[in-house]
PDB file of N, CA and C in Angstrom:
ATOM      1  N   UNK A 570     142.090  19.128  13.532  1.00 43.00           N
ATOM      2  CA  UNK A 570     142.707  18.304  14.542  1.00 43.00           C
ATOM      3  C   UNK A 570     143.320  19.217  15.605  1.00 43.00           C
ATOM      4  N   UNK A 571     142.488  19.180  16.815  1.00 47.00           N
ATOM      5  CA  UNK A 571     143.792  19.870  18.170  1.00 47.00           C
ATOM      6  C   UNK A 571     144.978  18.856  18.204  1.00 47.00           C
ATOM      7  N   UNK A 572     145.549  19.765  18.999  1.00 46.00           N
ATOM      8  CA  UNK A 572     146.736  19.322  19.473  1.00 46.00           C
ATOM      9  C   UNK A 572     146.798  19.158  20.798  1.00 46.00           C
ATOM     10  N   UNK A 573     147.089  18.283  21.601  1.00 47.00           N
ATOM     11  CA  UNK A 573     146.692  17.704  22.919  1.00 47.00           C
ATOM     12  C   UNK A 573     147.930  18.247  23.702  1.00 47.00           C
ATOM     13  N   UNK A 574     148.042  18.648  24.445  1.00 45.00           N
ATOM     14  CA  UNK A 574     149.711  18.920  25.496  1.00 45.00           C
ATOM     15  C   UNK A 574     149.281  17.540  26.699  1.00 45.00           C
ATOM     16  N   UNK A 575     150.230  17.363  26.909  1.00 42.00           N
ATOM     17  CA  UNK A 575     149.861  16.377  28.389  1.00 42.00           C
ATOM     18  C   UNK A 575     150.587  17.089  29.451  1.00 42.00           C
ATOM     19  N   UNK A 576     150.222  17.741  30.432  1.00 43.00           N
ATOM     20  CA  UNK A 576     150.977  18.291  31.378  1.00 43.00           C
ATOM     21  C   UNK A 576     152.047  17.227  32.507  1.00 43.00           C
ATOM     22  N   UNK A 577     153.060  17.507  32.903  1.00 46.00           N
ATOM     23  CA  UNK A 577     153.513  16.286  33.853  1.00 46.00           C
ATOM     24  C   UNK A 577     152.938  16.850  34.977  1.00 46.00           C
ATOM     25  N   UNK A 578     152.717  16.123  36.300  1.00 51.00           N
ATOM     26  CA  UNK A 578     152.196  16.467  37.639  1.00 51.00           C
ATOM     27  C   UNK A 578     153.855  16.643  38.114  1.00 51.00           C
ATOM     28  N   UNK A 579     154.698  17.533  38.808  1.00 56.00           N
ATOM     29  CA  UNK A 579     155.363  17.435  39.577  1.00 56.00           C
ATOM     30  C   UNK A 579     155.138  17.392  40.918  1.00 56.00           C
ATOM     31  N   UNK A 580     155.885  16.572  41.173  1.00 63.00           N
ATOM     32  CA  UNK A 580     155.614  16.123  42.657  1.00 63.00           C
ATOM     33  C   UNK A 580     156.588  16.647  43.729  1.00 63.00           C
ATOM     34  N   UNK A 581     156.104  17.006  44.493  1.00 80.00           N
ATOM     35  CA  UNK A 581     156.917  18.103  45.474  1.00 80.00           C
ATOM     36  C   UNK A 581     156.601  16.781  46.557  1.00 80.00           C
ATOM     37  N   UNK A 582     157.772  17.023  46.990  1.00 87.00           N
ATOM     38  CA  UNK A 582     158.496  16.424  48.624  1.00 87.00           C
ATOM     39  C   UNK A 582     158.045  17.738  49.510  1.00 87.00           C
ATOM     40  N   UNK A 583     157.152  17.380  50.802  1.00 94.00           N
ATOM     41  CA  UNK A 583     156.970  18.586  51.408  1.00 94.00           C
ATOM     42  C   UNK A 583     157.903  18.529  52.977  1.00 94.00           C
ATOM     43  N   UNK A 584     158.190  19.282  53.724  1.00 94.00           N
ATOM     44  CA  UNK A 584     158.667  18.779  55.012  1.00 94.00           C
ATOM     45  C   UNK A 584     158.163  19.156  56.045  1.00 94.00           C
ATOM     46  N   UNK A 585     157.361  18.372  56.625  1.00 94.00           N
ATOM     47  CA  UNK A 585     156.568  18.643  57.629  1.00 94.00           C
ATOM     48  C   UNK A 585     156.949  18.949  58.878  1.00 94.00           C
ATOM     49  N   UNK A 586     158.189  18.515  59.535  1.00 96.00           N
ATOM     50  CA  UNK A 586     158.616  18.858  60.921  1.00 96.00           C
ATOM     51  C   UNK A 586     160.345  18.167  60.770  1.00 96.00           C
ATOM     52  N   UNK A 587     161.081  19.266  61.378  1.00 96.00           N
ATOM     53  CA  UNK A 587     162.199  19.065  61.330  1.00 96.00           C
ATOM     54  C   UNK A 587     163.066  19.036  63.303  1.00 96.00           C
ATOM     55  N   UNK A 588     163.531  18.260  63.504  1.00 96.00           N
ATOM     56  CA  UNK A 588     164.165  18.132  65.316  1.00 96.00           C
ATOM     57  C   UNK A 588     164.637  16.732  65.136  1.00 96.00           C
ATOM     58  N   UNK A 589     165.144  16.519  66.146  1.00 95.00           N
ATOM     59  CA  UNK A 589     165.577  15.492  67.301  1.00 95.00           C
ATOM     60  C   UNK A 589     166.302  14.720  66.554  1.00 95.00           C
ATOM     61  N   UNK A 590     166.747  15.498  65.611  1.00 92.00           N
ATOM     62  CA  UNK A 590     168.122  14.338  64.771  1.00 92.00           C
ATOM     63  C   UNK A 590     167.701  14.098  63.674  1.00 92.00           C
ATOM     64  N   UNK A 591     166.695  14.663  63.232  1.00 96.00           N
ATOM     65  CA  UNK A 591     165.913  13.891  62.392  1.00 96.00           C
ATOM     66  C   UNK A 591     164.638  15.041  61.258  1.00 96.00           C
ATOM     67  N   UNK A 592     164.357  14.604  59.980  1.00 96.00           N
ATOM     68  CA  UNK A 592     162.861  15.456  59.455  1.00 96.00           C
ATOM     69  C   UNK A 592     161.946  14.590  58.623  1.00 96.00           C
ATOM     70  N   UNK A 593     161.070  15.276  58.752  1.00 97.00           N
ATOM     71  CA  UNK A 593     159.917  14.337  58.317  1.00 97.00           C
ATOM     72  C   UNK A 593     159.435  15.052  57.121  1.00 97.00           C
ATOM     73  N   UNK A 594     159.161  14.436  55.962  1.00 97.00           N
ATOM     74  CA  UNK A 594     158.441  14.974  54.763  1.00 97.00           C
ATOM     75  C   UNK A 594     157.825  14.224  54.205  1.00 97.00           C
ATOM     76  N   UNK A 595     156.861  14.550  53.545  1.00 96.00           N
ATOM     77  CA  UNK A 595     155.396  13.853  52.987  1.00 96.00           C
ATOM     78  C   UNK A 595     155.571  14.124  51.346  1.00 96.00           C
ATOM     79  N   UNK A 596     154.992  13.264  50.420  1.00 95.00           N
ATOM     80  CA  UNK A 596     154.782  13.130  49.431  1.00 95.00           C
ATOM     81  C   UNK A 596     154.114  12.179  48.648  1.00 95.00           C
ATOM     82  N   UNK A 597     153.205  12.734  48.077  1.00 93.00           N
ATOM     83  CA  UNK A 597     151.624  11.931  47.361  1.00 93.00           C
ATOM     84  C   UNK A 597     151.269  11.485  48.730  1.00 93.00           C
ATOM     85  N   UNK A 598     150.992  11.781  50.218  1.00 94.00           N
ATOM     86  CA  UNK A 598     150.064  11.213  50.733  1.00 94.00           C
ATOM     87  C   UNK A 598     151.398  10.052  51.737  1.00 94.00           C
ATOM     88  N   UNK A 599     152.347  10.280  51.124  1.00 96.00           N
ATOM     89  CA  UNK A 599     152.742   9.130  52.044  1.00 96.00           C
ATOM     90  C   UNK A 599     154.495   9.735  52.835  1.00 96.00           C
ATOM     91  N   UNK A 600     154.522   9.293  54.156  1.00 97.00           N
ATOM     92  CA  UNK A 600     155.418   9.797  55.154  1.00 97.00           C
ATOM     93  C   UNK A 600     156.891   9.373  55.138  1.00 97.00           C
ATOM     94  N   UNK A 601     158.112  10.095  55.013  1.00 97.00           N
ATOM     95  CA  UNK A 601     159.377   9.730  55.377  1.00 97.00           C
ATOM     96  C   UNK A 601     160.470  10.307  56.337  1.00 97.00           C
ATOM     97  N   UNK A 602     160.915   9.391  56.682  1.00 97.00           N
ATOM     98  CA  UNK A 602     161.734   9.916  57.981  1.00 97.00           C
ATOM     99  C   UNK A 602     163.377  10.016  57.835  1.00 97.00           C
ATOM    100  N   UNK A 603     163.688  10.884  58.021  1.00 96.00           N
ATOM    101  CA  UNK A 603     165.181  10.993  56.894  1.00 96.00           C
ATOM    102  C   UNK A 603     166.200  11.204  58.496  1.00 96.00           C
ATOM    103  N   UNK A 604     167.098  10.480  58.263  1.00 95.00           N
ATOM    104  CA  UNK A 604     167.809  10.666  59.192  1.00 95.00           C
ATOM    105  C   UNK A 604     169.617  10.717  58.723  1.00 95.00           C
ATOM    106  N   UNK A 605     170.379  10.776  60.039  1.00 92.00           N
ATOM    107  CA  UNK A 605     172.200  10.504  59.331  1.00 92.00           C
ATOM    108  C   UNK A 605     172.272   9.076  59.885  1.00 92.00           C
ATOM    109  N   UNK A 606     172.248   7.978  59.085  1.00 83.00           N
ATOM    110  CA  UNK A 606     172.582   6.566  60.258  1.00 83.00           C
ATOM    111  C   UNK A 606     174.285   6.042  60.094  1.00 83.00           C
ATOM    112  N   UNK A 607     175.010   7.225  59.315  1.00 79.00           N
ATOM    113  CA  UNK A 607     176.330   6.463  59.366  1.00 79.00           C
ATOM    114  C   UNK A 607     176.882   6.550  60.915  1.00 79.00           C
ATOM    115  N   UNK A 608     178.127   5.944  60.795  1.00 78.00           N
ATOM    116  CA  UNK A 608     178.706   6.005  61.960  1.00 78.00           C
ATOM    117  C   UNK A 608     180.177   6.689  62.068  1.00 78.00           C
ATOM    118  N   UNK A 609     181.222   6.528  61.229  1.00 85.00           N
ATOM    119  CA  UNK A 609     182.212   7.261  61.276  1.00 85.00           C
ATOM    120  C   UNK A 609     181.811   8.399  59.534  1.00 85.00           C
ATOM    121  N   UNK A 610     181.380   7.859  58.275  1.00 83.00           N
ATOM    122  CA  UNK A 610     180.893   8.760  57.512  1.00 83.00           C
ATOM    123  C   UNK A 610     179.241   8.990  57.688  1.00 83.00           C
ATOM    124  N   UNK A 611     179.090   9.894  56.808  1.00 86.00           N
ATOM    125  CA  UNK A 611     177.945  10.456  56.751  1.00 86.00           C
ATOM    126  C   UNK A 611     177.241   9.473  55.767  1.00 86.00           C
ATOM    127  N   UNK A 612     176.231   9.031  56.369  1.00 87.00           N
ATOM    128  CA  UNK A 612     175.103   8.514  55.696  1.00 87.00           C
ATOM    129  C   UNK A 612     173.417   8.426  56.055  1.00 87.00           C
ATOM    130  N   UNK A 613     173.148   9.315  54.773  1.00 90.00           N
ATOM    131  CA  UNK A 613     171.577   9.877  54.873  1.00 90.00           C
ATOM    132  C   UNK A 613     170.854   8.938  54.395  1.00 90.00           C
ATOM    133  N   UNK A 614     169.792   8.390  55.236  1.00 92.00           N
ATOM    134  CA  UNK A 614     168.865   7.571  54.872  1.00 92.00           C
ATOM    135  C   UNK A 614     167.621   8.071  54.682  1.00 92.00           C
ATOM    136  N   UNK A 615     166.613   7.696  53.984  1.00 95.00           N
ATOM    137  CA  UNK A 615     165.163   7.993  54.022  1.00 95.00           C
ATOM    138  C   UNK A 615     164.278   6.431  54.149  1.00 95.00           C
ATOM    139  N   UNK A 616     163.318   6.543  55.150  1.00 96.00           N
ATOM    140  CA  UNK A 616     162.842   5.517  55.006  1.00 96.00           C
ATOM    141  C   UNK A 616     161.156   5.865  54.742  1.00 96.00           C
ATOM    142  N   UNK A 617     160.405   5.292  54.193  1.00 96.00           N
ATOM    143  CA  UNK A 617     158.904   5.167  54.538  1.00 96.00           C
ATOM    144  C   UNK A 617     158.206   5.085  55.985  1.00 96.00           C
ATOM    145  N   UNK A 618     157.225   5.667  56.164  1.00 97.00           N
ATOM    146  CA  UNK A 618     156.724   5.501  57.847  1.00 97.00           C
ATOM    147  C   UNK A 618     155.211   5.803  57.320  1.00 97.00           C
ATOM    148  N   UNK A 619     154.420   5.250  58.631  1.00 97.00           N
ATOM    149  CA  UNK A 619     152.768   5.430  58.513  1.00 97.00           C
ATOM    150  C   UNK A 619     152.867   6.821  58.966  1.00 97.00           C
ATOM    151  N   UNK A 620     151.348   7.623  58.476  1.00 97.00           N
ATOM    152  CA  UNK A 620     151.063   8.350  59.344  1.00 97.00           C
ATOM    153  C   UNK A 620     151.604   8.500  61.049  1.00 97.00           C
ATOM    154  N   UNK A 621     150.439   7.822  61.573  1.00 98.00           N
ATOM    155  CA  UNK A 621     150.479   7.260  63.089  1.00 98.00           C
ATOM    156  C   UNK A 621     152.319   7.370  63.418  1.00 98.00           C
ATOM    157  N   UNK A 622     153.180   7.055  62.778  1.00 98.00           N
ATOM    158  CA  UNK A 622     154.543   7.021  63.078  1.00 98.00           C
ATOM    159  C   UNK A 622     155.237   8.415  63.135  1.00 98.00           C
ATOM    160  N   UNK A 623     154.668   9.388  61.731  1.00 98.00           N
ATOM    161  CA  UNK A 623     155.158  10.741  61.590  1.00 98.00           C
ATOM    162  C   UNK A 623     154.222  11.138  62.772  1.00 98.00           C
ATOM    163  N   UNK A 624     153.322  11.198  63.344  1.00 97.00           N
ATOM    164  CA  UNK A 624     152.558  11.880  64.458  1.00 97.00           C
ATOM    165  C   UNK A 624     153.246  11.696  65.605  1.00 97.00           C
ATOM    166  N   UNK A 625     154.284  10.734  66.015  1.00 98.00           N
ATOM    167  CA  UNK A 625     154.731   9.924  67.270  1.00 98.00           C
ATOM    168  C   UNK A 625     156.006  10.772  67.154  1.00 98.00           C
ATOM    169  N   UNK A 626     156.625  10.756  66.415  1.00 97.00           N
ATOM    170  CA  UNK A 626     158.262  11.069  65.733  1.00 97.00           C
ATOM    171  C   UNK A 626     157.676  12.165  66.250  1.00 97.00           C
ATOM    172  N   UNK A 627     157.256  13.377  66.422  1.00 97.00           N
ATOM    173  CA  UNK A 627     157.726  14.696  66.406  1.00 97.00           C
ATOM    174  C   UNK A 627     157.104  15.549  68.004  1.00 97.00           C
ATOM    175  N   UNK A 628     156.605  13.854  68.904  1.00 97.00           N
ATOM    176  CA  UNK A 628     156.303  14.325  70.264  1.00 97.00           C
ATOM    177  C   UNK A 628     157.699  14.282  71.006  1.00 97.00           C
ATOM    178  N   UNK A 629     158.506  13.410  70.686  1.00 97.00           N
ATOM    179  CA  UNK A 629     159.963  13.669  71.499  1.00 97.00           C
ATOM    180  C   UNK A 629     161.021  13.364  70.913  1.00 97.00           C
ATOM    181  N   UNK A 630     162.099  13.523  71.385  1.00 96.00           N
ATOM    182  CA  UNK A 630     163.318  12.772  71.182  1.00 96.00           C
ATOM    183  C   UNK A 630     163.598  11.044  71.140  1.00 96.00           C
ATOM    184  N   UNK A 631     163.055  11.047  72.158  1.00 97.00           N
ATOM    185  CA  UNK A 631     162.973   9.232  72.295  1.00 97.00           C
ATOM    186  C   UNK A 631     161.897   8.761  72.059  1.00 97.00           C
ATOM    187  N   UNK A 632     160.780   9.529  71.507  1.00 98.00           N
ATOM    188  CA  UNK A 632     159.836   8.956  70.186  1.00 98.00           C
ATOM    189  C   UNK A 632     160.168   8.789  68.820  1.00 98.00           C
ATOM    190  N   UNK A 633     161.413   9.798  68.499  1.00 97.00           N
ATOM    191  CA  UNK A 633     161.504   9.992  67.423  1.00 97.00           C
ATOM    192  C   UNK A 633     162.445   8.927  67.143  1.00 97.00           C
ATOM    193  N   UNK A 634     163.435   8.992  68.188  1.00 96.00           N
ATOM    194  CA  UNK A 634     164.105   7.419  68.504  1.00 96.00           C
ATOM    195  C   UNK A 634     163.926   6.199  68.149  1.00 96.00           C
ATOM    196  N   UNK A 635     162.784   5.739  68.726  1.00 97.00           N
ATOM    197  CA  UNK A 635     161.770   4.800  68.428  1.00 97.00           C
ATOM    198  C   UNK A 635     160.898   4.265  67.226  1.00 97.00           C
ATOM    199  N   UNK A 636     160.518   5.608  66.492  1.00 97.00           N
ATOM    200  CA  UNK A 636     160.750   5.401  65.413  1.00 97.00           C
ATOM    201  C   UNK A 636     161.778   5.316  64.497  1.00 97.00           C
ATOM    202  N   UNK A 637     162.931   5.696  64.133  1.00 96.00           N
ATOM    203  CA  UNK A 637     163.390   5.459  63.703  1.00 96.00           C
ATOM    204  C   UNK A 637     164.568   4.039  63.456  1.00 96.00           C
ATOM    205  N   UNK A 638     164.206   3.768  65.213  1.00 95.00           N
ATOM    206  CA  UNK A 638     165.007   1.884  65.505  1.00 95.00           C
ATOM    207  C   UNK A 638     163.694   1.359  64.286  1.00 95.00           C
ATOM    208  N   UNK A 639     162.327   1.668  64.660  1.00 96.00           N
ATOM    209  CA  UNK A 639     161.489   0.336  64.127  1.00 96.00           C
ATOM    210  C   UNK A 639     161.316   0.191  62.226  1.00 96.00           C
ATOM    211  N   UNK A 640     161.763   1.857  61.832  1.00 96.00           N
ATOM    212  CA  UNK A 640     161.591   2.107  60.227  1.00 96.00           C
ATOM    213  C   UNK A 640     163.129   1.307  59.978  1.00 96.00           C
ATOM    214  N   UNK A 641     164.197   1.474  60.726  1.00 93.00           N
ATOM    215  CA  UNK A 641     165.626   0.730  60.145  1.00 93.00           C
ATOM    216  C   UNK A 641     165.353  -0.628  60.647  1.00 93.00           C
ATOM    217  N   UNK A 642     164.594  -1.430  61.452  1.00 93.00           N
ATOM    218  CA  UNK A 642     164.594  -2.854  61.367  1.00 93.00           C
ATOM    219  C   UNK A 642     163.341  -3.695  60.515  1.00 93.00           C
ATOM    220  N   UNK A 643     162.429  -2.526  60.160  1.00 94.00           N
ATOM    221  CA  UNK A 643     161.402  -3.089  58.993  1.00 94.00           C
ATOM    222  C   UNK A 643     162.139  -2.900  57.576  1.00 94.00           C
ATOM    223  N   UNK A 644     163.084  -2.189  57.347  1.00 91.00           N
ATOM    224  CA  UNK A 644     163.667  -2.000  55.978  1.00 91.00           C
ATOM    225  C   UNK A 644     164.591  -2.948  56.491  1.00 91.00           C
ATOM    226  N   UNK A 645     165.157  -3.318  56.922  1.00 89.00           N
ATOM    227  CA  UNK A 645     166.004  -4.574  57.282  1.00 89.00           C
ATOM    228  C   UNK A 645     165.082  -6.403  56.772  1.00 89.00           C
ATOM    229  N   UNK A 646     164.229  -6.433  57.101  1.00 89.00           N
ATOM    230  CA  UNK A 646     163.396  -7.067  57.087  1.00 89.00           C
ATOM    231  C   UNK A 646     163.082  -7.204  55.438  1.00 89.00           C
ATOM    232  N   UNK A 647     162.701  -6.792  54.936  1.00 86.00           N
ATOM    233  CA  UNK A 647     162.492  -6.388  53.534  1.00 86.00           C
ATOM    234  C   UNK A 647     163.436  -6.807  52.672  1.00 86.00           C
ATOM    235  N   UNK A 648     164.826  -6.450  53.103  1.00 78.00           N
ATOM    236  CA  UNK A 648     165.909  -6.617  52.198  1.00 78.00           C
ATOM    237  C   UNK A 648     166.604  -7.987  52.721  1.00 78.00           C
ATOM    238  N   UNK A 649     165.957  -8.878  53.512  1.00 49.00           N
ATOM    239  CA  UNK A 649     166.727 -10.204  53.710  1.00 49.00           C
ATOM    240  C   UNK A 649     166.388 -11.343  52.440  1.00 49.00           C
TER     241      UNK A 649
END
């Protein structure tokens, strides 16, 4: 009789581009946009984003803007 090991896959968070208030990191294939959205404390959010969204986020400031109004009113959306 062998003896079987099962390896775990660890999954690494990668970070693809960091600016404009904001960084972007990928994991298994899929995009997040991490930002500070508190207002007098500190509060770090991560949200999910498409591709197409991490590609937009890291042409400007007020792209990255933009994304990040539309990832905090679709997670808004979600949680009603």
């Amino acid at each position: 009789m062998t003896i079987q090991r099962v390896a775990k896959v660890l999954v690494m968070e990668k970070m693809i581009f960091s600016g404009y208030g904001m960084f972007i990191t990928e994991e298994n294939g899929k995009y997040y946009i991490n930002f500070d959205e508190g207002g007098i404390s500190i509060k770090d959010i991560r949200y999910e984003i498409s591709e197409q969204e991490a590609i937009k986020a890291r042409q400007s400031g007020l792209d990255a803007y933009e994304v990040m109004l539309t990832s905090q009113s679709r997670a808004r959306k979600c949680n009603l």
